[in-house]
Amino acid sequence: MLKQSTYIFLIFSLLGSITSCDDYQKVVKSPNPEYKYKRAVEYYENEEYYKANPLFEELIPLYKGTDKGQKIYYYWCYTNYYEDYLMNAAFHFKKFAKTFPNSEYAEDALFMSAYCNFLQSPNPNLDQTPTRMAIDEMQLFVNTYPNSPLVDSANTLVDRLALKLEAKDFLNSKQYYTIKRYKAAVVALNNFMQQYPASEYEEEAKMLIIKSYYELAINSVNEKKEERFDKGIEAYYDFIDNFADSKKINEAEAIYAKLVKAREEFLLSKNDSNEL
């Protein structure tokens, strides 16, 4: 009995789907633009954006220069957004705001253009050109509509985008350590901390500086060893002064011990050489 009920349900579901498809095709083939507009709005309000999108796109040139044409274009921008055509949506939302600056929808359109760019911002390990573009677009919105209720949201999104740029800059600095360019790592990591004071990556950056100085020192020519050992030890004290409760404290102490031991051995061998 259960199997029969399921079978009947599937049949009716299939018939409903076919009927719906036939109905949509009638709308698509209709020569009446007013009818298409009415049905496109219905699809939009029912969140059937994939159906509304091509209908609105077809109607845009037919109503160009009219109040309804403006609304159709606005609807179409949103169907692109809801269908995840973010690049297209960002472009056309901005075009809408430029084309209709006095429209009641212009403010929202400019914000949505920036928001679509925000959604396209990639992970920090990737190129951050889209992130910078999104920040510029959000700033454009804030400058254009400084009294908008959306300004707080825009500023919050800018802060989130800025954190991605910070993460990217840290990864770029850290990369020098990864590829064993320790001198460049020290410079890059110090520059990073100057650019981003109180960064969430400061602890790791300071740890990498200790490690970099150790690697630099043990691989240096004799004339530079002592100075680099000393700088590594200074970097250790800087680390514990700022992160006394760090989970990395044992690691820092281990490197410090290696720095001190290697420094003592170097100075001892240097003295022995001088005596000879």
Coordinates of C-alpha atoms in Angstrom, one line a residue:
M1 CA 0.0 0.0 0.0
L2 CA 2.9 2.3 0.9
K3 CA 4.7 1.6 -2.4
Q4 CA 1.5 2.3 -4.3
S5 CA 1.0 5.7 -2.5
T6 CA 4.6 6.6 -3.2
Y7 CA 4.1 5.7 -6.8
I8 CA 1.0 7.8 -7.1
F9 CA 2.8 10.8 -5.4
L10 CA 5.7 10.6 -7.9
I11 CA 3.3 10.5 -10.8
F12 CA 1.5 13.6 -9.6
S13 CA 4.8 15.3 -8.9
L14 CA 6.0 14.6 -12.4
L15 CA 2.7 15.8 -13.9
G16 CA 2.9 19.0 -11.8
S17 CA 6.5 19.6 -13.0
I18 CA 5.5 19.0 -16.6
T19 CA 2.5 21.4 -16.2
S20 CA 4.8 24.0 -14.6
C21 CA 7.3 23.7 -17.4
D22 CA 4.5 24.0 -20.1
D23 CA 3.2 27.1 -18.3
Y24 CA 6.7 28.7 -18.2
Q25 CA 7.2 28.0 -21.9
K26 CA 3.9 29.8 -22.6
V27 CA 5.1 32.8 -20.8
V28 CA 8.5 32.7 -22.6
K29 CA 6.7 32.5 -26.0
S30 CA 4.1 35.1 -25.3
P31 CA 4.2 38.2 -27.5
N32 CA 2.6 40.3 -24.8
P33 CA 5.3 42.2 -22.8
E34 CA 2.9 43.2 -20.1
Y35 CA 1.9 39.6 -19.5
K36 CA 5.6 38.7 -19.4
Y37 CA 6.3 41.4 -16.9
K38 CA 3.4 40.4 -14.6
R39 CA 4.6 36.7 -14.7
A40 CA 8.2 37.7 -14.2
V41 CA 7.3 39.6 -11.0
E42 CA 5.3 36.6 -9.8
Y43 CA 8.3 34.3 -10.4
Y44 CA 10.5 36.8 -8.6
E45 CA 8.2 37.1 -5.6
N46 CA 8.0 33.3 -5.4
E47 CA 11.8 33.2 -5.4
E48 CA 11.9 31.4 -8.8
Y49 CA 14.8 33.7 -9.9
Y50 CA 16.0 31.4 -12.6
K51 CA 12.7 31.8 -14.3
A52 CA 12.4 35.5 -13.7
N53 CA 15.9 36.3 -14.9
P54 CA 15.6 35.7 -18.6
L55 CA 12.2 37.3 -18.7
F56 CA 13.4 40.5 -17.1
E57 CA 16.5 40.6 -19.4
E58 CA 14.2 40.3 -22.4
L59 CA 12.0 43.1 -21.2
I60 CA 14.8 45.6 -20.4
P61 CA 15.2 47.0 -24.0
L62 CA 11.4 47.0 -24.5
Y63 CA 10.8 49.3 -21.6
K64 CA 14.0 51.4 -21.9
G65 CA 13.4 55.0 -20.9
T66 CA 10.3 54.3 -18.9
D67 CA 9.7 54.1 -15.2
K68 CA 8.8 50.5 -15.6
G69 CA 12.0 49.9 -17.4
Q70 CA 13.9 51.2 -14.4
K71 CA 12.1 48.8 -12.1
I72 CA 12.6 45.9 -14.6
Y73 CA 16.4 46.6 -14.6
Y74 CA 16.5 46.7 -10.8
Y75 CA 14.6 43.4 -10.6
W76 CA 17.0 41.8 -13.1
C77 CA 20.0 42.9 -11.1
Y78 CA 18.6 41.2 -8.1
T79 CA 17.9 38.0 -10.0
N80 CA 21.6 37.9 -11.0
Y81 CA 22.5 38.3 -7.4
Y82 CA 20.2 35.6 -6.2
E83 CA 21.3 33.2 -8.9
D84 CA 24.9 33.8 -7.8
Y85 CA 26.0 35.6 -11.0
L86 CA 27.9 38.0 -8.7
M87 CA 30.2 39.6 -11.3
N88 CA 27.3 40.4 -13.5
A89 CA 25.2 41.6 -10.6
A90 CA 28.0 43.9 -9.3
F91 CA 28.5 45.4 -12.7
H92 CA 24.8 46.1 -13.4
F93 CA 23.9 47.2 -9.9
K94 CA 26.6 49.9 -10.3
K95 CA 25.4 50.7 -13.8
F96 CA 21.9 51.1 -12.4
A97 CA 23.1 53.5 -9.7
K98 CA 25.0 55.6 -12.3
T99 CA 22.2 55.5 -14.9
F100 CA 19.4 56.4 -12.4
P101 CA 21.1 58.5 -9.7
N102 CA 17.8 59.9 -8.6
S103 CA 16.0 56.6 -8.4
E104 CA 14.5 55.4 -5.2
Y105 CA 16.5 52.2 -5.8
A106 CA 19.9 54.0 -6.5
E107 CA 21.2 53.8 -3.0
D108 CA 20.4 50.2 -2.5
A109 CA 21.8 49.4 -6.0
L110 CA 25.2 51.0 -5.2
F111 CA 25.4 49.1 -1.9
M112 CA 24.5 45.8 -3.6
S113 CA 27.2 46.4 -6.2
A114 CA 29.8 46.8 -3.4
Y115 CA 28.3 43.8 -1.5
C116 CA 28.6 41.6 -4.6
N117 CA 32.2 42.6 -4.8
F118 CA 32.6 41.7 -1.2
L119 CA 31.2 38.3 -1.8
Q120 CA 33.8 37.7 -4.5
S121 CA 36.7 38.5 -2.2
P122 CA 38.9 35.3 -2.1
N123 CA 40.7 33.6 0.7
P124 CA 43.8 35.4 2.0
N125 CA 46.2 32.9 0.3
L126 CA 44.9 34.1 -3.1
D127 CA 45.4 37.3 -5.0
Q128 CA 43.6 40.1 -3.1
T129 CA 42.9 42.4 -6.1
P130 CA 39.1 41.7 -5.8
T131 CA 39.3 42.5 -2.0
R132 CA 40.9 45.9 -2.7
M133 CA 38.2 46.5 -5.3
A134 CA 35.5 45.6 -2.9
I135 CA 36.9 48.1 -0.3
D136 CA 37.0 50.8 -2.9
E137 CA 33.4 50.1 -3.9
M138 CA 32.2 50.1 -0.2
Q139 CA 34.1 53.4 0.3
L140 CA 32.4 54.8 -2.8
F141 CA 29.0 53.9 -1.3
V142 CA 29.8 55.5 2.1
N143 CA 31.1 58.7 0.4
T144 CA 28.0 58.9 -1.9
Y145 CA 25.5 58.2 0.8
P146 CA 27.1 59.2 4.1
N147 CA 23.7 59.3 5.9
S148 CA 22.5 56.0 4.7
P149 CA 21.3 53.4 7.3
L150 CA 23.5 51.0 5.4
V151 CA 26.8 52.9 6.2
D152 CA 27.4 50.9 9.4
S153 CA 27.0 47.7 7.5
A154 CA 29.4 49.0 4.8
N155 CA 32.0 49.9 7.4
T156 CA 31.7 46.5 9.0
L157 CA 32.3 44.8 5.7
V158 CA 35.3 47.1 5.0
D159 CA 36.8 46.0 8.4
R160 CA 36.3 42.3 7.4
L161 CA 38.0 42.9 4.0
A162 CA 40.8 44.8 5.7
L163 CA 41.5 41.7 7.9
K164 CA 41.9 39.7 4.7
L165 CA 44.5 42.1 3.4
E166 CA 46.3 41.9 6.8
A167 CA 46.3 38.1 6.6
K168 CA 47.6 38.3 3.0
D169 CA 50.4 40.6 4.0
F170 CA 51.4 38.3 6.9
L171 CA 51.4 35.3 4.6
N172 CA 53.6 37.2 2.2
S173 CA 56.0 38.1 5.0
K174 CA 56.0 34.5 6.4
Q175 CA 56.8 33.1 3.0
Y176 CA 60.3 34.5 3.2
Y177 CA 60.9 32.3 6.2
T178 CA 59.3 29.3 4.5
I179 CA 61.7 29.6 1.5
K180 CA 64.7 30.1 3.9
R181 CA 65.4 33.8 3.0
Y182 CA 65.8 34.6 6.6
K183 CA 67.3 38.1 6.2
A184 CA 64.4 39.1 4.1
A185 CA 62.0 37.4 6.5
V186 CA 63.2 39.6 9.4
V187 CA 62.8 42.8 7.4
A188 CA 59.4 41.8 6.1
L189 CA 58.0 40.6 9.4
N190 CA 59.2 43.8 11.2
N191 CA 57.6 45.9 8.4
F192 CA 54.4 43.9 8.8
M193 CA 54.2 44.6 12.6
Q194 CA 54.9 48.3 12.0
Q195 CA 52.1 48.4 9.4
Y196 CA 49.7 46.4 11.6
P197 CA 50.3 47.2 15.3
A198 CA 48.5 44.9 17.7
S199 CA 47.8 42.4 14.8
E200 CA 46.5 39.0 15.7
Y201 CA 49.5 37.7 13.8
E202 CA 52.0 39.6 15.9
E203 CA 52.8 36.6 18.2
E204 CA 53.7 34.4 15.3
A205 CA 55.6 37.1 13.5
K206 CA 57.8 37.7 16.6
M207 CA 58.4 33.9 16.9
L208 CA 59.4 33.7 13.3
I209 CA 61.9 36.6 13.8
I210 CA 63.6 34.6 16.6
K211 CA 63.8 31.6 14.4
S212 CA 65.1 33.7 11.5
Y213 CA 67.9 35.2 13.5
Y214 CA 68.9 31.8 14.7
E215 CA 69.1 30.4 11.2
L216 CA 70.9 33.6 10.0
A217 CA 73.4 33.4 12.8
I218 CA 74.4 29.8 12.5
N219 CA 74.8 30.1 8.7
S220 CA 76.6 33.5 8.8
V221 CA 80.2 34.3 8.1
N222 CA 82.1 34.8 11.4
E223 CA 82.1 38.6 11.1
K224 CA 78.3 38.6 11.4
K225 CA 77.6 35.7 13.8
E226 CA 77.9 37.4 17.1
E227 CA 75.6 40.3 16.1
R228 CA 73.0 38.0 14.8
F229 CA 73.1 35.8 17.8
D230 CA 72.6 38.9 19.9
K231 CA 69.7 40.1 17.8
G232 CA 68.1 36.7 18.1
I233 CA 68.4 36.8 21.9
E234 CA 66.9 40.4 21.9
A235 CA 64.0 39.1 19.8
Y236 CA 63.4 36.3 22.4
Y237 CA 63.2 38.9 25.2
D238 CA 60.9 41.0 23.1
F239 CA 58.7 38.0 22.6
I240 CA 58.4 37.0 26.3
D241 CA 57.9 40.6 27.3
N242 CA 54.8 40.8 25.0
F243 CA 53.6 37.2 25.2
A244 CA 54.6 35.8 28.6
D245 CA 51.5 33.5 28.6
S246 CA 51.9 32.3 25.0
K247 CA 51.4 28.7 24.1
K248 CA 54.6 29.1 22.1
I249 CA 56.7 30.0 25.2
N250 CA 58.3 26.6 25.4
E251 CA 59.3 26.8 21.7
A252 CA 60.7 30.2 22.2
E253 CA 62.7 29.1 25.2
A254 CA 64.1 26.2 23.3
I255 CA 65.3 28.4 20.5
Y256 CA 66.7 30.9 23.0
A257 CA 68.7 28.0 24.6
K258 CA 70.1 27.1 21.2
L259 CA 71.0 30.7 20.5
V260 CA 72.9 31.1 23.8
K261 CA 74.7 27.8 23.4
A262 CA 75.7 28.4 19.8
R263 CA 76.8 32.0 20.7
E264 CA 79.0 30.7 23.6
E265 CA 80.5 28.0 21.4
F266 CA 81.2 30.5 18.7
L267 CA 82.9 33.0 21.1
L268 CA 84.9 30.1 22.6
S269 CA 86.2 29.0 19.3
K270 CA 86.9 32.6 18.3
N271 CA 89.0 33.1 21.4
D272 CA 90.8 29.9 20.8
S273 CA 91.6 31.0 17.3
N274 CA 92.9 34.4 18.5
E275 CA 95.2 32.7 21.0
L276 CA 96.7 30.6 18.2

